[in-house]
mmCIF file of C-alpha atoms and ligand atoms in Angstrom:
data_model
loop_
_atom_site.group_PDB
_atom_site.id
_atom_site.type_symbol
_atom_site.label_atom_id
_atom_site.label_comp_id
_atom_site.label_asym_id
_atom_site.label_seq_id
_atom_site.Cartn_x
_atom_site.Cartn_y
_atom_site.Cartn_z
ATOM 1 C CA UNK A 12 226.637 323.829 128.806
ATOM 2 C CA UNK A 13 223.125 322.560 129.739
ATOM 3 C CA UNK A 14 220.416 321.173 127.931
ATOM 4 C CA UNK A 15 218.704 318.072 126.953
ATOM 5 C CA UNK A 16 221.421 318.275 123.226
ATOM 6 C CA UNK A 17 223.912 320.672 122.443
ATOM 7 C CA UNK A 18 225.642 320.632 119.530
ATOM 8 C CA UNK A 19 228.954 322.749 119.632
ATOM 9 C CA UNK A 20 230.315 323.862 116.447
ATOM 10 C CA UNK A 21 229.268 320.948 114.183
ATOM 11 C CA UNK A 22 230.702 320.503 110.830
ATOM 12 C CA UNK A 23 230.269 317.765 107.858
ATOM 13 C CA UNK A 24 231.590 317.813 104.704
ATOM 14 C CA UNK A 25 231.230 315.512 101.584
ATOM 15 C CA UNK A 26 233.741 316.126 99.345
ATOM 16 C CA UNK A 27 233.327 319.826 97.714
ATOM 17 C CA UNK A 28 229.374 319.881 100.082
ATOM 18 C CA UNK A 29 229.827 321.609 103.587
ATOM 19 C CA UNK A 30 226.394 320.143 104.405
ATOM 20 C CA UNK A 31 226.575 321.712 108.228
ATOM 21 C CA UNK A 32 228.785 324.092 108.886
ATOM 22 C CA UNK A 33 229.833 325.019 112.982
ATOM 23 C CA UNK A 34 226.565 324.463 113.769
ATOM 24 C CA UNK A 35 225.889 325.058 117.516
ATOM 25 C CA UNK A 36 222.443 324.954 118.938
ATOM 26 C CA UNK A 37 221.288 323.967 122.941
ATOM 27 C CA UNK A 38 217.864 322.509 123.490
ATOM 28 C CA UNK A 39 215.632 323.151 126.432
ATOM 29 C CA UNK A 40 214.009 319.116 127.640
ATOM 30 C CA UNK A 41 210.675 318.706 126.885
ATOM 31 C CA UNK A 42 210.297 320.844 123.732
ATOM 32 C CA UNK A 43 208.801 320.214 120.513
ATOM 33 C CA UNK A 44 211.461 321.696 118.064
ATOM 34 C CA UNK A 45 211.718 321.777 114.304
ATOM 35 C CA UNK A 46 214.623 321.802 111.795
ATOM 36 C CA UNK A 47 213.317 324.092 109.076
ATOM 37 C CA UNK A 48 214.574 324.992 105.586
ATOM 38 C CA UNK A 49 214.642 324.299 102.119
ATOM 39 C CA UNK A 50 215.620 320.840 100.711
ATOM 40 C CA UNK A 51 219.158 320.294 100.848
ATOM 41 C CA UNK A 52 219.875 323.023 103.738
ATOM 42 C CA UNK A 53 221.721 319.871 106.307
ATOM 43 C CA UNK A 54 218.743 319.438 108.090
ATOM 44 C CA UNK A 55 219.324 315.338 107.957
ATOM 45 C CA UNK A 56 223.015 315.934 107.950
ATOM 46 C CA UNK A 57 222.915 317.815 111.166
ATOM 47 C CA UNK A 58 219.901 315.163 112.980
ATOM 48 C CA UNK A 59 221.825 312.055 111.606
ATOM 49 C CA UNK A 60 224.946 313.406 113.575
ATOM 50 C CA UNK A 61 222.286 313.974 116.845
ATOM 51 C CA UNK A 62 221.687 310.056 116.359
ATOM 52 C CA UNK A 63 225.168 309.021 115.407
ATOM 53 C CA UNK A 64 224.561 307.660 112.160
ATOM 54 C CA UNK A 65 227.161 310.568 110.716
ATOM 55 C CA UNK A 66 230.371 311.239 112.462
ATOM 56 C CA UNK A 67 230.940 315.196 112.123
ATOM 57 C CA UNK A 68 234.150 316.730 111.125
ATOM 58 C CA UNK A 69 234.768 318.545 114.133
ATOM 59 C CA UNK A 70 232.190 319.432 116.676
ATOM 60 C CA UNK A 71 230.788 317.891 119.440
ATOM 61 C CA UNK A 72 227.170 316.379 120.723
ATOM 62 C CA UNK A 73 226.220 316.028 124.157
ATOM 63 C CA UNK A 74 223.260 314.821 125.336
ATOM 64 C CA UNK A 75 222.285 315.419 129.071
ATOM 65 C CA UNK A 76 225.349 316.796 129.563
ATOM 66 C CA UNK A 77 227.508 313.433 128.338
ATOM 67 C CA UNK A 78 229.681 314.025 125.089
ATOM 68 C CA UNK A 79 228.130 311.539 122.690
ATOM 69 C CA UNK A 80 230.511 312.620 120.097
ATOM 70 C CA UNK A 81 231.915 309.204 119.744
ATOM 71 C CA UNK A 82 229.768 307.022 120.716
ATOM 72 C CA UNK A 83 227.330 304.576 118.082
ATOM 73 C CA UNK A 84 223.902 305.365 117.593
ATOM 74 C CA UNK A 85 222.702 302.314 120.624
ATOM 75 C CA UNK A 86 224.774 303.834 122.896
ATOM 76 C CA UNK A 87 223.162 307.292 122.517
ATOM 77 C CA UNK A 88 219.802 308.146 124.575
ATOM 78 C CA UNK A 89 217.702 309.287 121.398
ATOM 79 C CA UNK A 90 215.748 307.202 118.937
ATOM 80 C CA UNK A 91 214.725 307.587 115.126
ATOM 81 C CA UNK A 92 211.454 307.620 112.794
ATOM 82 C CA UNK A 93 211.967 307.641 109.360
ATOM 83 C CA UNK A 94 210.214 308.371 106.648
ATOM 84 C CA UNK A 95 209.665 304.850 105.313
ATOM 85 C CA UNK A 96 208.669 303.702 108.814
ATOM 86 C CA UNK A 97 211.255 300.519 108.507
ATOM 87 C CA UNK A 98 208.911 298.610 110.192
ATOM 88 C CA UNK A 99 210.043 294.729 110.118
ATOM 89 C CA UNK A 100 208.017 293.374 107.972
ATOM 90 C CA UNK A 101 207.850 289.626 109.298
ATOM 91 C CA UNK A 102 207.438 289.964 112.528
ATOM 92 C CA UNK A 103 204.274 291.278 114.164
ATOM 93 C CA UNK A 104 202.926 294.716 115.635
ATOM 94 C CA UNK A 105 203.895 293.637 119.268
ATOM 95 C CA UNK A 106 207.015 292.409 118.308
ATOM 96 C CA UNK A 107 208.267 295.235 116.046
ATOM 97 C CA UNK A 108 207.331 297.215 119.155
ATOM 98 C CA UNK A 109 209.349 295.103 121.713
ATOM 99 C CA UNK A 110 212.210 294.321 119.933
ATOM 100 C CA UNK A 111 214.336 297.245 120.964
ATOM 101 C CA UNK A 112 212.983 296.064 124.899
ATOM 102 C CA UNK A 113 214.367 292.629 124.138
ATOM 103 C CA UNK A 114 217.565 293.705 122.625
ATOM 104 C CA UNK A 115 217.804 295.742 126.353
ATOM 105 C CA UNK A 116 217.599 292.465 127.913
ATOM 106 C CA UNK A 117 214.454 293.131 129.638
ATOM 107 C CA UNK A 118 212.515 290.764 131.418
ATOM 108 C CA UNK A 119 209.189 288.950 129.913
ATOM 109 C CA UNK A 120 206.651 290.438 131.970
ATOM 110 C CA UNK A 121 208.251 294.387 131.974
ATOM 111 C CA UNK A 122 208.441 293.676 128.084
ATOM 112 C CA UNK A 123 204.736 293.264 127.826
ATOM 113 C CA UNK A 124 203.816 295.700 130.124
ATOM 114 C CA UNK A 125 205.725 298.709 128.288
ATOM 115 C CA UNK A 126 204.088 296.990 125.201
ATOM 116 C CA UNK A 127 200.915 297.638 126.424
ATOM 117 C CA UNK A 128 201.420 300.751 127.621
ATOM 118 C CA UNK A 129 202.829 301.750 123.589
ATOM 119 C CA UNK A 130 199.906 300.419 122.264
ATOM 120 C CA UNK A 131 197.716 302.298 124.441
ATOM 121 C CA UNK A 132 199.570 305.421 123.917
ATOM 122 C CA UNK A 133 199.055 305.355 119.882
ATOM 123 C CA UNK A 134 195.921 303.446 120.165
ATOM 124 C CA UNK A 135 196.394 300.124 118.481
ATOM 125 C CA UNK A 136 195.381 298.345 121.203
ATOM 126 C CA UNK A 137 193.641 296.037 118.892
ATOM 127 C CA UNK A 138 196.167 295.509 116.192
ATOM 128 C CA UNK A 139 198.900 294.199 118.098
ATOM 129 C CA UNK A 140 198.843 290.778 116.382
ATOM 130 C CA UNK A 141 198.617 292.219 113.027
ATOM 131 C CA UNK A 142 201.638 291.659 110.701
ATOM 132 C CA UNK A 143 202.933 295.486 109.013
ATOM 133 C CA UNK A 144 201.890 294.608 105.531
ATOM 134 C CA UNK A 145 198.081 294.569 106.955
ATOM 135 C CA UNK A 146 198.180 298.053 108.114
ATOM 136 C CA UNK A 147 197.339 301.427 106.648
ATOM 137 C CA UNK A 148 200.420 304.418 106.052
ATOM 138 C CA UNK A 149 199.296 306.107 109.110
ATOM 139 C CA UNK A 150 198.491 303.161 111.265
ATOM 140 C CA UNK A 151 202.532 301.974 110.233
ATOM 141 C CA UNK A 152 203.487 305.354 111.531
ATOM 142 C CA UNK A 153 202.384 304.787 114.849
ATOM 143 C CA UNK A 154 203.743 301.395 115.035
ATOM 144 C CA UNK A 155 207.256 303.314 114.171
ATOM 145 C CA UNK A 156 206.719 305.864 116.957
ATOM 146 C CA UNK A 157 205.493 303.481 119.579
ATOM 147 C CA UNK A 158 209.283 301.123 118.818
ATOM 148 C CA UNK A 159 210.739 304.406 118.924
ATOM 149 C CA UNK A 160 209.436 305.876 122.030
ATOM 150 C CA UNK A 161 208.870 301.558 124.065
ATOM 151 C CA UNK A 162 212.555 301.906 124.991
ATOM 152 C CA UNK A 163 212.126 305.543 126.837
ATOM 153 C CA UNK A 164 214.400 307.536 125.439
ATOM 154 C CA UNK A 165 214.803 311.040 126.125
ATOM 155 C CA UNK A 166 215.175 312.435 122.744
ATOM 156 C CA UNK A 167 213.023 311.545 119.534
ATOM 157 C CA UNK A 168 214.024 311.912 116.343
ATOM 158 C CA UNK A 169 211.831 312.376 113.133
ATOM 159 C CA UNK A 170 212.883 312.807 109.829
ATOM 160 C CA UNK A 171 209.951 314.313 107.342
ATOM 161 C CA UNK A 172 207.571 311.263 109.008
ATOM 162 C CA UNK A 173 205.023 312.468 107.635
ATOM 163 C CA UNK A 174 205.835 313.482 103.956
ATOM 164 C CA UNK A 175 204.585 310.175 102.613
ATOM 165 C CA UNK A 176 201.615 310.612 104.045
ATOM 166 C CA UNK A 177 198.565 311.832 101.804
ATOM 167 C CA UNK A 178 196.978 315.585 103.313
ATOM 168 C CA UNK A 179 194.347 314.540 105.062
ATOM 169 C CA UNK A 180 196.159 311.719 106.746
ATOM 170 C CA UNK A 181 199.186 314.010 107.370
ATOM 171 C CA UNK A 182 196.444 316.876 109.137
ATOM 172 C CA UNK A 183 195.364 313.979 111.640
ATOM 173 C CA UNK A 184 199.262 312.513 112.124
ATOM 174 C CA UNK A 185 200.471 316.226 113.084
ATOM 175 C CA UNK A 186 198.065 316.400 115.703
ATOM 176 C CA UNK A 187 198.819 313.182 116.881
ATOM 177 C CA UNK A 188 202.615 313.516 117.060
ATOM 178 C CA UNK A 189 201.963 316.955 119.204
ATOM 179 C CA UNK A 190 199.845 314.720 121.689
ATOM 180 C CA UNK A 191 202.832 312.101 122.017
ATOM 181 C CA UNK A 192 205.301 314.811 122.608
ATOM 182 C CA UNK A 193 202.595 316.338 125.335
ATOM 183 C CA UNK A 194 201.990 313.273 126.771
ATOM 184 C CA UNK A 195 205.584 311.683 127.035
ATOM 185 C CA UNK A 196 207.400 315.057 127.786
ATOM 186 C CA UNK A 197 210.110 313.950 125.482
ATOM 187 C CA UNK A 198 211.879 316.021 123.595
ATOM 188 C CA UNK A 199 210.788 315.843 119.502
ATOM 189 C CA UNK A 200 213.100 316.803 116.916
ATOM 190 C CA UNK A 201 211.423 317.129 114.169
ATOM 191 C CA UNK A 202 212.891 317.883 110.332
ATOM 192 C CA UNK A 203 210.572 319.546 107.663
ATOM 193 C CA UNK A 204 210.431 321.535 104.707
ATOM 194 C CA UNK A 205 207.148 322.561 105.100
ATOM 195 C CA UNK A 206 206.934 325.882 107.223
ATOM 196 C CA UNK A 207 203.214 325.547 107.659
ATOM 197 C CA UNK A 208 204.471 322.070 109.608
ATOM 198 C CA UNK A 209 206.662 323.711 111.418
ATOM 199 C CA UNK A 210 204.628 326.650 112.373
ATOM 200 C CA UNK A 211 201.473 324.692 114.009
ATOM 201 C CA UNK A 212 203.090 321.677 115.373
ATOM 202 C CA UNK A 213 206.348 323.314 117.230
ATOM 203 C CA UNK A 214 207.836 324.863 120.405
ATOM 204 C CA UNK A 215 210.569 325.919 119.038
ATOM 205 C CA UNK A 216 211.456 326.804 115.363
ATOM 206 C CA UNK A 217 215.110 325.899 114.270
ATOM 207 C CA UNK A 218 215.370 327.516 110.602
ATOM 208 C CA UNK A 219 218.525 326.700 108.154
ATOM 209 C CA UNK A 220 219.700 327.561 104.873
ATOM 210 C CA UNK A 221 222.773 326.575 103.440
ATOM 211 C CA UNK A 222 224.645 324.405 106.534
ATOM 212 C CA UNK A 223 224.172 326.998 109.187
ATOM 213 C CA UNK A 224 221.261 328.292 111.236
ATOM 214 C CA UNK A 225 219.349 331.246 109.798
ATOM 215 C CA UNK A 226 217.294 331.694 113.285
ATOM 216 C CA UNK A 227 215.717 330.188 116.144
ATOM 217 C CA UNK A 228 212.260 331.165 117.627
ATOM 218 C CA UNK A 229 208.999 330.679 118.546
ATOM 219 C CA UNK A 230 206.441 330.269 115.481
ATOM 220 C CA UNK A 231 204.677 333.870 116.181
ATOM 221 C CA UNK A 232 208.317 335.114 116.254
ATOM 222 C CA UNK A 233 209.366 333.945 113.492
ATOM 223 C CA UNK A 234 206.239 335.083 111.313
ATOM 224 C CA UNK A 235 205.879 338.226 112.695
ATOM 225 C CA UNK A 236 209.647 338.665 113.490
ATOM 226 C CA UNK A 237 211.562 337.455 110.675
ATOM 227 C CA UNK A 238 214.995 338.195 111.432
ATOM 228 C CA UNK A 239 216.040 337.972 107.424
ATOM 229 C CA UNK A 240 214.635 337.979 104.369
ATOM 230 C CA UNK A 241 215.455 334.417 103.798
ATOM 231 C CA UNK A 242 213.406 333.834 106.671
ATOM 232 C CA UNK A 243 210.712 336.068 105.719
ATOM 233 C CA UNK A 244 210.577 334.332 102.452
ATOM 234 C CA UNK A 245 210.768 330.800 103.541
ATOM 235 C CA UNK A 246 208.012 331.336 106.153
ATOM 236 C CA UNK A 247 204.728 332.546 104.665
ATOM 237 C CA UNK A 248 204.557 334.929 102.292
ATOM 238 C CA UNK A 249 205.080 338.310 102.220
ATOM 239 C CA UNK A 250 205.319 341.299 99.764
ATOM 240 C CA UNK A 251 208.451 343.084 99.455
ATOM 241 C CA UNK A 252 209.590 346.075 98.181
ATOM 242 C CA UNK A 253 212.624 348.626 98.079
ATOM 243 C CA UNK A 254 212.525 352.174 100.170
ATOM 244 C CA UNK A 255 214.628 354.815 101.375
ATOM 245 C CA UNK A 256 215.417 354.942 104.873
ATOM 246 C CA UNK A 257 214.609 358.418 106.667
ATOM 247 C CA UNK A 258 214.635 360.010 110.453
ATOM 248 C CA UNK A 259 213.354 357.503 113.080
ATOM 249 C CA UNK A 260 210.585 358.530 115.651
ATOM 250 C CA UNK A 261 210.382 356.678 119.186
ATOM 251 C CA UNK A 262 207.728 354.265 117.410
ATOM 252 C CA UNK A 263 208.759 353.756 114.012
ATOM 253 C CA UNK A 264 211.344 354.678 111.465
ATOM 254 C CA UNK A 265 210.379 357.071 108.482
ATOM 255 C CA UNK A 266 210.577 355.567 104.632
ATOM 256 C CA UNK A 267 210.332 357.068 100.829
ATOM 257 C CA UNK A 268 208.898 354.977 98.310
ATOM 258 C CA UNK A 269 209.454 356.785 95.232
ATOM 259 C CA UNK A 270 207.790 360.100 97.318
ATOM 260 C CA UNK A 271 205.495 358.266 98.828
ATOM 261 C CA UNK A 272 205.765 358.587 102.700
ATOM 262 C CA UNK A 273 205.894 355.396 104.516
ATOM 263 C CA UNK A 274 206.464 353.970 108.261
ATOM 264 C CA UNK A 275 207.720 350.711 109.450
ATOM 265 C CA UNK A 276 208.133 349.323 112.892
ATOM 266 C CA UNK A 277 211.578 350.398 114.429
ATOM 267 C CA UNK A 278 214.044 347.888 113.212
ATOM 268 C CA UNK A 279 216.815 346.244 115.386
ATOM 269 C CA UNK A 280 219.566 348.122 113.744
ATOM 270 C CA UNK A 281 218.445 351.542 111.943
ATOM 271 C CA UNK A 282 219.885 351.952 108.910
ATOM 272 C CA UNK A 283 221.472 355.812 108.209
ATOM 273 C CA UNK A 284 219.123 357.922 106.664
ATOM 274 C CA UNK A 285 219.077 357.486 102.760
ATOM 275 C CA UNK A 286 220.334 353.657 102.334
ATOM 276 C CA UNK A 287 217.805 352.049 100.128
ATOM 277 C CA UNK A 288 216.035 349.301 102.287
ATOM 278 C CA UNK A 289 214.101 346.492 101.893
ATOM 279 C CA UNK A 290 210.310 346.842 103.379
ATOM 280 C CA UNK A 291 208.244 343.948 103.601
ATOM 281 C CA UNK A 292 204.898 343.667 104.401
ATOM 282 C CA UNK A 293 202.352 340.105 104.511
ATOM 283 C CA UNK A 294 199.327 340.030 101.974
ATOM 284 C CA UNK A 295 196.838 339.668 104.996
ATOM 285 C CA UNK A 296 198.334 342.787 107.166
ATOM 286 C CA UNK A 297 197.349 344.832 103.659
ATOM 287 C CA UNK A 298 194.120 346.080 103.826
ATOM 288 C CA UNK A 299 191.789 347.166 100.734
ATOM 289 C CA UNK A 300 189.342 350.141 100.879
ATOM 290 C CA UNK A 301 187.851 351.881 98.093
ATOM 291 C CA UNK A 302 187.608 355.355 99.765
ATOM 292 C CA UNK A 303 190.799 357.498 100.183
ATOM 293 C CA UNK A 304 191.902 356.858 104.215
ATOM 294 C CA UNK A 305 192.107 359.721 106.505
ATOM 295 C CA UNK A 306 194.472 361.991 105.814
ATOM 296 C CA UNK A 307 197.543 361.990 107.768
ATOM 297 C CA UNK A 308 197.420 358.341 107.907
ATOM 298 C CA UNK A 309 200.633 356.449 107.009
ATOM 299 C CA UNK A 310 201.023 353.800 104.540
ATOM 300 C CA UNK A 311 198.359 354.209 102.448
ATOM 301 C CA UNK A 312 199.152 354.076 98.797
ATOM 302 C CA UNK A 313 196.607 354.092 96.062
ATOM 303 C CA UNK A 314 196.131 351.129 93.611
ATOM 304 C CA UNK A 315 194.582 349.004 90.905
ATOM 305 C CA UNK A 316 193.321 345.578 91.602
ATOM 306 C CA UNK A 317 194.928 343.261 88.521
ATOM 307 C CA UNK A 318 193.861 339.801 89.377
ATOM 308 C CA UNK A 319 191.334 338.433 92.002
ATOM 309 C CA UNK A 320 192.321 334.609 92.876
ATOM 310 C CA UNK A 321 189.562 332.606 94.796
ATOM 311 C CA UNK A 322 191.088 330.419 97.007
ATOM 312 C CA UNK A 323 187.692 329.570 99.290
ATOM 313 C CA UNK A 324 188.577 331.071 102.709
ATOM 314 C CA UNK A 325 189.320 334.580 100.819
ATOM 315 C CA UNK A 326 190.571 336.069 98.283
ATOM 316 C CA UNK A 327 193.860 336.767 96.652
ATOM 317 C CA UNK A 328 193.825 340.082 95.161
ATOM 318 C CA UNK A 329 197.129 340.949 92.876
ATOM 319 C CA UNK A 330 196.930 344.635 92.968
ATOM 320 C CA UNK A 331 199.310 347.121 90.808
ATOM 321 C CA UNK A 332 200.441 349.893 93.219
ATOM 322 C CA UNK A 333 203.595 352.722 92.370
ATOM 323 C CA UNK A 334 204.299 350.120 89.495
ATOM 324 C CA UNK A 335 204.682 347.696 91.752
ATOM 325 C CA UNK A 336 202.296 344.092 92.151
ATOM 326 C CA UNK A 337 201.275 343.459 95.609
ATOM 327 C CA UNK A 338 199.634 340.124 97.034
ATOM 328 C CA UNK A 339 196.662 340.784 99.474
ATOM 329 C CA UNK A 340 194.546 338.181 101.536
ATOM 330 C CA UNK A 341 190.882 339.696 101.944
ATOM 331 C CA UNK A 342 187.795 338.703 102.533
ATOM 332 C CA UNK A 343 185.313 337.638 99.838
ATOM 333 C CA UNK A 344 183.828 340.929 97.963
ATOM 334 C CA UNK A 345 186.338 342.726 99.788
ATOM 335 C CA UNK A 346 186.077 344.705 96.321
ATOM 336 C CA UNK A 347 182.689 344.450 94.724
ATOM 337 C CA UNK A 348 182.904 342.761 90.855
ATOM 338 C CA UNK A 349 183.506 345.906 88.174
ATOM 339 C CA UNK A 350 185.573 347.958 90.645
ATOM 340 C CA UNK A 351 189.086 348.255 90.635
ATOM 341 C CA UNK A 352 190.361 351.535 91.951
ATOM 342 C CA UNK A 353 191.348 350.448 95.654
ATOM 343 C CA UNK A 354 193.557 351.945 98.269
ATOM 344 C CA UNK A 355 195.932 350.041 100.040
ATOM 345 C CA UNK A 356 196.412 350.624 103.945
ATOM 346 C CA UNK A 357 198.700 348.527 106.497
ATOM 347 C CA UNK A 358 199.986 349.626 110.159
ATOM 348 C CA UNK A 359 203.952 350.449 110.696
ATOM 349 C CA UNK A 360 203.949 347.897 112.984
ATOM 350 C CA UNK A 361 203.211 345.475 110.098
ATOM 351 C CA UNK A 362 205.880 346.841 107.918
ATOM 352 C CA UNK A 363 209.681 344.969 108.445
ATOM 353 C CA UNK A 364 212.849 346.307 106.941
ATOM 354 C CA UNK A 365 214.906 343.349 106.523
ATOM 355 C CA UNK A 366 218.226 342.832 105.836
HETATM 356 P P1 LIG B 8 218.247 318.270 103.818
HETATM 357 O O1 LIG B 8 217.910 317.141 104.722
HETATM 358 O O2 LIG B 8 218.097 319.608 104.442
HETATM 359 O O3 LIG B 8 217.509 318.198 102.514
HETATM 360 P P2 LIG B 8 220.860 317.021 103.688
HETATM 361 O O4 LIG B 8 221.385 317.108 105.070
HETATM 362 O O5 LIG B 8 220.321 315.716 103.265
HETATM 363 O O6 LIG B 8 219.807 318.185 103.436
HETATM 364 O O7 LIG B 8 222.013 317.410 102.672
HETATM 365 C C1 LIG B 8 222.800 318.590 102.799
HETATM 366 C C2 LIG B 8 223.810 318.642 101.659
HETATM 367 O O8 LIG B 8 224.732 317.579 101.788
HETATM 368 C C3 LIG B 8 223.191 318.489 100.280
HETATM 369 O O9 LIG B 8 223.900 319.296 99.388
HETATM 370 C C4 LIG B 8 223.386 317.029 99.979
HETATM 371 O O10 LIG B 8 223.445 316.811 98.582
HETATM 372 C C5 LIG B 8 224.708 316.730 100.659
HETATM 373 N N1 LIG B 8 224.796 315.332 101.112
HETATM 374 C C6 LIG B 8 224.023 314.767 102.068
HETATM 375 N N2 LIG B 8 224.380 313.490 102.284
HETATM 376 C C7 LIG B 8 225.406 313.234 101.431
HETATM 377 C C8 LIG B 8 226.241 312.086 101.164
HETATM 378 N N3 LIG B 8 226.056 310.937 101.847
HETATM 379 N N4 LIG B 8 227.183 312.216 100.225
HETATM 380 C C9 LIG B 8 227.385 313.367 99.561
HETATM 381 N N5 LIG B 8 226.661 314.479 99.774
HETATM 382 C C10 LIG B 8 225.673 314.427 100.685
HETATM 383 MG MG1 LIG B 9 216.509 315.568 104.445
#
């Protein structure tokens, strides 16, 4: 097995909790990759294990290739940033960056050199004298990231960093953790509960639920892939609805919604003609017109705009459809004020039966 960490079949249990359950997953060096899913899922179960802070039941972690399985968390090639930054508090910028250098036995001289070069990296060239209480939340941060990343190692570990962090702040420190990951070519692992997070900052989306992976892709994948309806549910939103499955075409699969004909992108397995399925379909890949659509057209459904919710960049229309509420993203005055007789119109390749 290659890869900068593979985990083989990891397990942890606390008493009645199976926190991680044979979880196996092998990382490509060099990635940005996120542990995604709900709170209490074993995303800090599974990266404490990576680091060694949490023996697993049975399992095993490599890293580069060397079973690590055993081994304490200094004798393992990754380093952590936590939440609460554990910066030490009396001793100095500098020296909360070099101690990890000095604990290596380093020499003087190569000490402040990769010191300097830390600083540099998260620019605080000119606080390095300053002592952590004197330092703002996201300032501390990169303090924490430049100990973590001064001693080199290949893998970095970050549990929710950034979830103290107010939104503005949090914006600017997401950016600047995607730099550091560019610029070092290490590999980030990074744990979140916040699929937006995930979504802009990673390579590689890892998402759980309940101990075990739910699936592993790109960000556009997973979006506009979901391979589940957890996963369709966790990341963005998305309206969904119950149909009947009819005869597939080389394109896309035929649907009844209560005799409405429908079409939906040619799932991975097809489901035998007259299982109920579940369709679902993202409020912004809806769109509103207030003219019937061309006939022949598929999906188009007729429909009665309930609520309108301004949310700046557009508008949330709630819109009453078969007896049914959809959620659609549209454009300001997508619907002019006083009307509310709209149709409803999306492409099959938009439309996902999910299991
Ligand atoms: P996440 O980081 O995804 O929120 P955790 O890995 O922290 O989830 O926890 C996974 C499950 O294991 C939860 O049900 C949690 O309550 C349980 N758990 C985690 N750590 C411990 C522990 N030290 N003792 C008992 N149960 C724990
Ligand atoms: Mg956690």
């Amino acid at each position: 097995m290659s890869g900068v960490l593979v985990l083989d079949r990891i397990r942890k249990t606390y008493q009645s909790v199976t926190a991680v359950e044979d979880l196996s997953l092998t990382l490509a060096s060099g990635e940005f990759v996120t542990l995604l899913g709900p709170s209490g899922c074993g995303k800090s179960t599974t990266l404490r294990m990576i680091g060694g802070f949490e023996d697993p039941d049975s399992g095993r972690v490599l890293i580069q290739g060397r079973d690590v399985t055993d081994l304490p968390p200094h004798k393992r090639d990754v380093n952590v940033v936590f939440q609460d930054y554990a910066l030490f508090p009396h001793l100095t910028v500098r020296r909360n960056i070099s101690f990890g250098l000095e604990l290596k036995g380093l020499g003087r001289a190569a000490i402040a050199a990769r010191v300097d070069e830390m600083l540099a990296l998260v620019k605080l060239e000119a606080l390095a004298e300053r002592m952590p209480a004197a330092l703002s939340g996201g300032q501390k941060q990169r303090v924490a990231l430049a100990r973590a990343l001064a001693p080199n190692p290949p893998i970095l570990l970050l549990d929710e960093p950034l979830s103290a962090l107010d939104a503005k702040l949090r914006k600017e420190m997401q950016i600047e953790l995607r730099r550091l990951q560019r610029e070092t070519g290490k590999t980030f692992i990074l744990v979140t509960h916040d699929q937006e997070e995930a979504l802009t900052m990673s390579d590689t989306v890892v998402v759980m639920n309940d101990g075990r992976i739910e699936q592993i892709g790109k960000p556009w994948d997973l979006y506009n892939r979901p391979g589940s309806e957890f996963v369709a549910r966790f990341v963005g939103e998305m309206n969904f609805f119950p149909v009947r499955a009819g005869a597939a075409t080389a394109e896309a699969i035929e649907l009844d919604w209560f005799g409405t004909p429908l079409a939906a992108r040619l799932p991975a397995r097809l489901p035998p003609p007259g299982q109920e399925v579940l369709l679902g379909v993202r409020p912004e890949h809806i769109a509103l017109g207030l003219d019937p659509p061309a006939a022949g057209l598929p999906n188009a459904v007729a429909g009665r705009v309930t609520e309108r919710i301004f949310r700046g960049a557009d508008v949330n229309y709630l819109v009453e459809a078969n007896g049914r509420a959809f959620s659609v993203a549209a454009p300001q005055r997508t619907v002019p004020d006083g009307v509310s007789d709209v149709w409803l119109t999306w492409a099959p390749e938009n439309a996902l039966i999910l299991h």
